[in-house]
Short mmCIF file of C-alpha atoms in Angstrom, two decimals:
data_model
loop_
_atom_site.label_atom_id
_atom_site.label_comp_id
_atom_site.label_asym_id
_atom_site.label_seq_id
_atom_site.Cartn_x
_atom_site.Cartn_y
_atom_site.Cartn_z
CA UNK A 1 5.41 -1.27 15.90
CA UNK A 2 6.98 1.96 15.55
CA UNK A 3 6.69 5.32 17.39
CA UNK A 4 6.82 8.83 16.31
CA UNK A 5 6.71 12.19 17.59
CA UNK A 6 6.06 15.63 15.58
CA UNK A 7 7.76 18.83 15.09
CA UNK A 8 6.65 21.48 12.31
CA UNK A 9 8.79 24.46 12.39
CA UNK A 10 7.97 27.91 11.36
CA UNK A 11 9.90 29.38 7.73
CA UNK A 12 13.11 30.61 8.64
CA UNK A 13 15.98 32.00 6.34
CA UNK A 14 18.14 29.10 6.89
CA UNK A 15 15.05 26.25 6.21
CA UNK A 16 13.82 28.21 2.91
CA UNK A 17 17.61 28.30 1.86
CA UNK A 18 18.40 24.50 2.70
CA UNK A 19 14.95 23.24 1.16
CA UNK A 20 16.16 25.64 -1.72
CA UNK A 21 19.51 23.75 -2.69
CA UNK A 22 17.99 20.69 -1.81
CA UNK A 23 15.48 20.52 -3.89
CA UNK A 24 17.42 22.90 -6.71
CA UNK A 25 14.90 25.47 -6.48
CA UNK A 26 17.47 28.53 -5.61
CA UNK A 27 16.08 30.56 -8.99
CA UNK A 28 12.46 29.57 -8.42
CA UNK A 29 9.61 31.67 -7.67
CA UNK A 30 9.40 32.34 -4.34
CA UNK A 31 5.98 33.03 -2.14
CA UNK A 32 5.69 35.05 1.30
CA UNK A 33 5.60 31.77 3.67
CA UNK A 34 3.38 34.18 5.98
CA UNK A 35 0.81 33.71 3.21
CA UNK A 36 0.86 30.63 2.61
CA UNK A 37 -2.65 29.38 3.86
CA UNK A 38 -3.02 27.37 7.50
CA UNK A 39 -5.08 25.20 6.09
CA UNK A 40 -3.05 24.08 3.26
CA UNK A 41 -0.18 23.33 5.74
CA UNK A 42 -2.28 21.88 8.62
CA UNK A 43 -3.44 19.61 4.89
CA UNK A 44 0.04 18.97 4.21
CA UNK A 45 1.06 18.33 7.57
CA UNK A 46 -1.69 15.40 8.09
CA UNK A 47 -0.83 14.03 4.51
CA UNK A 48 2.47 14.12 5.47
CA UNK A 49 2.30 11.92 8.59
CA UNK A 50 0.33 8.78 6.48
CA UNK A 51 3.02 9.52 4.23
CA UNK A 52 5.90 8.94 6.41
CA UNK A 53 4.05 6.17 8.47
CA UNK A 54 4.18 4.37 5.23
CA UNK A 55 7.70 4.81 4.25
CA UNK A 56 8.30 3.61 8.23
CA UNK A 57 5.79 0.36 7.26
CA UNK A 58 8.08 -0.38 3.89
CA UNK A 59 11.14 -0.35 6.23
CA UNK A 60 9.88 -2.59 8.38
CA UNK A 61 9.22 -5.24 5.87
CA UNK A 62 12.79 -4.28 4.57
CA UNK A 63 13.97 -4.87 8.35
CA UNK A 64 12.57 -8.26 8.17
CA UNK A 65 13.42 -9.41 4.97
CA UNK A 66 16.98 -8.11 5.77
CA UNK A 67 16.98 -10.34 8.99
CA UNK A 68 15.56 -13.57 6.50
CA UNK A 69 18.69 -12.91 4.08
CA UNK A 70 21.41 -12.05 6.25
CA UNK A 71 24.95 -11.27 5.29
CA UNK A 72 27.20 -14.03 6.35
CA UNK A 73 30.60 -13.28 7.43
CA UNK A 74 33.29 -15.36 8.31
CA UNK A 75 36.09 -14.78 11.18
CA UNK A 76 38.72 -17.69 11.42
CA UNK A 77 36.45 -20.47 12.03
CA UNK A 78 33.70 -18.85 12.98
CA UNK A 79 30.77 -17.60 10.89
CA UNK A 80 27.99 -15.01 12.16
CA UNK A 81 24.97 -12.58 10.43
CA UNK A 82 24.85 -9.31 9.92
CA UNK A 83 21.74 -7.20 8.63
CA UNK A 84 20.61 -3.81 8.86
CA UNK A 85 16.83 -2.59 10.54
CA UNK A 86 15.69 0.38 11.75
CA UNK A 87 14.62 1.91 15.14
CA UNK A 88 11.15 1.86 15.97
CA UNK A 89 11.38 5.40 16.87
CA UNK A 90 10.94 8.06 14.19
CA UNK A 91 9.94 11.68 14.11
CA UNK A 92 8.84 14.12 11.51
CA UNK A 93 8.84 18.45 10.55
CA UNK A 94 7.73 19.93 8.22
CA UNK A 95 8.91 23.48 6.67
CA UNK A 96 7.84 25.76 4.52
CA UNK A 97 10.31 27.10 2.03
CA UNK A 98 8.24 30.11 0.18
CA UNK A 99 8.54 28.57 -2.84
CA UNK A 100 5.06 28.23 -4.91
CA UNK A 101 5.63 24.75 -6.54
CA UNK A 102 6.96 23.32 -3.55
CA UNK A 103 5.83 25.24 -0.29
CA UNK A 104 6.59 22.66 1.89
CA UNK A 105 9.65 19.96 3.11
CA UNK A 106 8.72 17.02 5.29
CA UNK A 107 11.74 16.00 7.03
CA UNK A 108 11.72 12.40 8.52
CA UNK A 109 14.39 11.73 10.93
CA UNK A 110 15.29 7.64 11.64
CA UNK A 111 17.98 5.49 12.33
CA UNK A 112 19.38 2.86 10.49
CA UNK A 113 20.57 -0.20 12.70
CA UNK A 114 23.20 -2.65 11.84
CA UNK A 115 22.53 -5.81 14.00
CA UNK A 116 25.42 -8.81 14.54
CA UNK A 117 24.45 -11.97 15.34
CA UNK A 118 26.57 -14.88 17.09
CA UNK A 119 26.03 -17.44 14.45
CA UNK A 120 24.62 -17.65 10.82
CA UNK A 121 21.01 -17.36 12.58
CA UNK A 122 19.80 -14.32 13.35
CA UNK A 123 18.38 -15.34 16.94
CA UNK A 124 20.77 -13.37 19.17
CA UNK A 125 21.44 -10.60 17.86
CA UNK A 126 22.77 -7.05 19.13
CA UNK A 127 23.17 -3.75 17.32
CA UNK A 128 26.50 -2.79 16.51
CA UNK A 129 25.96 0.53 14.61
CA UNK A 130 23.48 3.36 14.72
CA UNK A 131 23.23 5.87 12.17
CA UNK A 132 21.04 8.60 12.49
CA UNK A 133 19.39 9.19 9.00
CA UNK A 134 17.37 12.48 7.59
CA UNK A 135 15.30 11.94 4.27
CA UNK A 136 13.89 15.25 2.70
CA UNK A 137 10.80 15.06 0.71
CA UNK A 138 9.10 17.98 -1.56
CA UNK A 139 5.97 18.67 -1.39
CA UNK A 140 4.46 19.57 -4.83
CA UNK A 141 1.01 19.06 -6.44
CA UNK A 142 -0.67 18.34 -2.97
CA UNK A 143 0.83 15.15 -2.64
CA UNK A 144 4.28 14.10 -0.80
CA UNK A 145 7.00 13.22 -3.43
CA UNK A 146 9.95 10.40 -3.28
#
């Protein structure tokens, strides 16, 4: 089970700039994010929290697929798993970014876990790296985009 929180920021300079380069838009038409209709981002901002509760439901099943396959390393005599999840906490913004074809960014923000585990099994297992992780996703067409 996984648990998120939401954050959707107002246009700013810096946000319309950043979505910009990332999405190589920087010559692209740009809109007045003031006009930009509520109800289009309120739409976007619902579609955009099935969307990332999805992604969050694929890694899950990554999670646990990782943990049925795990990496087996070997120290001297010794062998023990290794396999990477995710925390069950995740959170999401969205921005807009003034331009027409894609208004809006979803940002989701996650981290990626790297468990150990004593032995080949992966029955006691503790994390041994946390890295926090941003993915950026356009918004174009009305739909959320990979």
């Amino acid at each position: 089970m996984s648990y998120h929180r939401w954050l959707a920021t107002g246009s700013a300079a810096l946000a319309i700039g950043f979505a910009a380069v990332a999405l190589g838009l920087a010559g692209a038409a740009q809109a007045d994010p003031a006009k930009i209709a509520p109800a289009d981002e309120n739409g976007a901002f619902r579609a955009f929290g099935k969307f990332a509760s999805s992604w969050m439901s694929d890694m899950e099943q990554r999670e646990s697929q990782n943990r049925r396959q795990p990496t087996i390393q070997y120290s001297g005599n010794r062998a023990f798993a290794t396999y990477t999840g995710y925390a069950p906490e995740w959170n999401v913004e969205i921005q807009a970014t003034g331009d027409r074809t894609s208004p809006y960014v979803g940002l989701l923000h996650y981290e990626e876990q790297v468990y150990t585990c004593r032995d080949e099994t992966t029955s006691k297992c503790e994390i041994s790296r946390s890295t926090p992780v941003t993915e950026v996703f356009p918004y174009r067409d009305g739909s959320w985009k990979y």
